[in-house]
Coordinates of N, CA and C in Angstrom, one line a residue:
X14 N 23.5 8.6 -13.8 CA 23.7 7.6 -12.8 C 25.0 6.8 -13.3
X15 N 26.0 6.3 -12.3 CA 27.5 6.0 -12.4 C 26.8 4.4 -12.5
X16 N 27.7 3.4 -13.1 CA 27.5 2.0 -13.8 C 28.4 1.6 -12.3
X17 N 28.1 0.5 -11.4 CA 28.5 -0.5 -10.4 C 28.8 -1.6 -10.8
X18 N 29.8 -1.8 -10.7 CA 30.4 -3.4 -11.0 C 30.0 -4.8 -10.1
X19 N 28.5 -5.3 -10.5 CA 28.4 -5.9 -9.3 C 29.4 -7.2 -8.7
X20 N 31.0 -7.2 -9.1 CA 31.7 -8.3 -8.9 C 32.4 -7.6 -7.6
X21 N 31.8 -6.1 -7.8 CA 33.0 -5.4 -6.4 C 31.8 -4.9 -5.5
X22 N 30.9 -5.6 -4.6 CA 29.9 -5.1 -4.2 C 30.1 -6.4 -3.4
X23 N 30.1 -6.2 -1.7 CA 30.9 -7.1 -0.8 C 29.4 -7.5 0.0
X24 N 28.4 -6.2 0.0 CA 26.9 -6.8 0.8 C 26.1 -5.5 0.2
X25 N 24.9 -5.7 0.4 CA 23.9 -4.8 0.4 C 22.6 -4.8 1.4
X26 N 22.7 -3.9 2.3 CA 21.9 -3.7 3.1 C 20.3 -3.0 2.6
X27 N 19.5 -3.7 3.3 CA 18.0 -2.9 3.2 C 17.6 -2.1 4.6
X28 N 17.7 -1.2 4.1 CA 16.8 -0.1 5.0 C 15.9 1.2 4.7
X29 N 14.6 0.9 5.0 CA 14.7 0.2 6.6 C 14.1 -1.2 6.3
X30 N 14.1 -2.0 7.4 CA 14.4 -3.3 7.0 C 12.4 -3.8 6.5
X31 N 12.6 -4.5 5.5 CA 11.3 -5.0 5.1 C 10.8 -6.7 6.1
X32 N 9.6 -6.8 5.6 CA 9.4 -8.3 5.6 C 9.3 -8.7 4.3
X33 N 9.3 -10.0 4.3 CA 9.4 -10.8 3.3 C 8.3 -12.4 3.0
X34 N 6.9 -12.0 2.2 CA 6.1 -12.8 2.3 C 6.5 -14.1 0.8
X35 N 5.6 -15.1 1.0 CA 6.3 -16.1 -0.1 C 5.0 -15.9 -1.0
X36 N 5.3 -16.1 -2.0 CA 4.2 -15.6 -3.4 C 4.0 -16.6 -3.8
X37 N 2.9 -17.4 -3.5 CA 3.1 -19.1 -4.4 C 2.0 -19.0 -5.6
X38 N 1.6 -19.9 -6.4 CA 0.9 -19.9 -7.5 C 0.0 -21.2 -7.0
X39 N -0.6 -20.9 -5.7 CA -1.5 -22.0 -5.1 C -2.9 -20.7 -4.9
X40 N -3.9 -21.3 -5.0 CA -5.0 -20.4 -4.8 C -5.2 -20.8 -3.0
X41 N -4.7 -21.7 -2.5 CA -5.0 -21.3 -0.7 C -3.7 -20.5 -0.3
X42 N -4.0 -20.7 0.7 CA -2.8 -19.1 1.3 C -2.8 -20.0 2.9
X43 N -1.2 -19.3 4.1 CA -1.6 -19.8 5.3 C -1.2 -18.1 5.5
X44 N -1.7 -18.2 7.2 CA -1.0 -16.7 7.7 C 0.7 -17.3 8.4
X45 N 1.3 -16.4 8.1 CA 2.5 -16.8 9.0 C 2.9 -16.4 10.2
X46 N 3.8 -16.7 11.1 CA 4.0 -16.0 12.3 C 4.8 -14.9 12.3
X47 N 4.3 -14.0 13.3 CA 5.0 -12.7 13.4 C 6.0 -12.4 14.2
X48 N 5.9 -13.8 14.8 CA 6.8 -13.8 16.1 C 8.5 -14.1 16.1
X49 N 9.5 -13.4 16.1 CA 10.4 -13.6 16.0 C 10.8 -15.2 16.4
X50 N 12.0 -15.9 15.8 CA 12.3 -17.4 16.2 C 11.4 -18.5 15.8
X51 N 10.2 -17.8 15.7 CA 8.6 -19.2 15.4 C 9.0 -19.3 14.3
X52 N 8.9 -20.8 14.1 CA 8.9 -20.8 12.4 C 7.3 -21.6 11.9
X53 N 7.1 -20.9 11.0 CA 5.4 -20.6 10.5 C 5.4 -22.6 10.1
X54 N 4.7 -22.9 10.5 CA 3.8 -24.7 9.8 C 2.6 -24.9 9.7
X55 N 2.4 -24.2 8.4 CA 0.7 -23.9 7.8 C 0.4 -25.2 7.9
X56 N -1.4 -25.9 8.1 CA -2.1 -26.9 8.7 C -1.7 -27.6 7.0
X57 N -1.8 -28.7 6.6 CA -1.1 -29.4 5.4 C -0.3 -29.0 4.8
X58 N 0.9 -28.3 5.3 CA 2.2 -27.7 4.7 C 2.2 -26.9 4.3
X59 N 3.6 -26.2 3.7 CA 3.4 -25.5 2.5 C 3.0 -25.5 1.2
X60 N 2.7 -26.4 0.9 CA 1.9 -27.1 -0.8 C 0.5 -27.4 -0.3
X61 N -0.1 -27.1 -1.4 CA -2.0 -27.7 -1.7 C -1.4 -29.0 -2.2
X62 N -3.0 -29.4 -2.5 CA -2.9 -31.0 -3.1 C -2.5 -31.1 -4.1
X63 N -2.2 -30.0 -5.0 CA -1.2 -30.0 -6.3 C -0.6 -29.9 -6.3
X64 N 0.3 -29.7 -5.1 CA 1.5 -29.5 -5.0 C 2.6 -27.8 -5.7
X65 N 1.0 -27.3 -5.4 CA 2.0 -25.7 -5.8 C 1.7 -25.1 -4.7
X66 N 2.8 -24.3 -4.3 CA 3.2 -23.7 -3.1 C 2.3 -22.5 -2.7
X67 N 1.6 -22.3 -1.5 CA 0.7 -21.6 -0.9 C 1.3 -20.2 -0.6
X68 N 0.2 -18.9 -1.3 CA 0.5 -17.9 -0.7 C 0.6 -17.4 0.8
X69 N 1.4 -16.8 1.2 CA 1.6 -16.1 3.0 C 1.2 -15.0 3.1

């Protein structure tokens, strides 16, 4: 395998394209929306009452 200089690497494309879920270290979770343009607003945010961010 040839060594890539990543200072000459202008974009990098994913295909085929993925989603992208958020991984929190909260033991509740919300579902998110699937709907293009909606933007997801889990019922008491994205944080639990400890303030660690909720799995999607």
């Amino acid at each position: 395998m040839t060594s890539v200089d990543p200072n000459k690497i202008a974009y990098v494309d994913i295909y085929p394209p993925v989603n992208v879920a958020r991984v929190g270290d909260s033991d509740k979770y919300f579902i998110g929306s699937e709907v293009p343009g909606v933007e997801p607003t889990p019922e008491g945010g994205f944080k639990d009452k400890d303030f660690k961010i909720k799995k999607q």
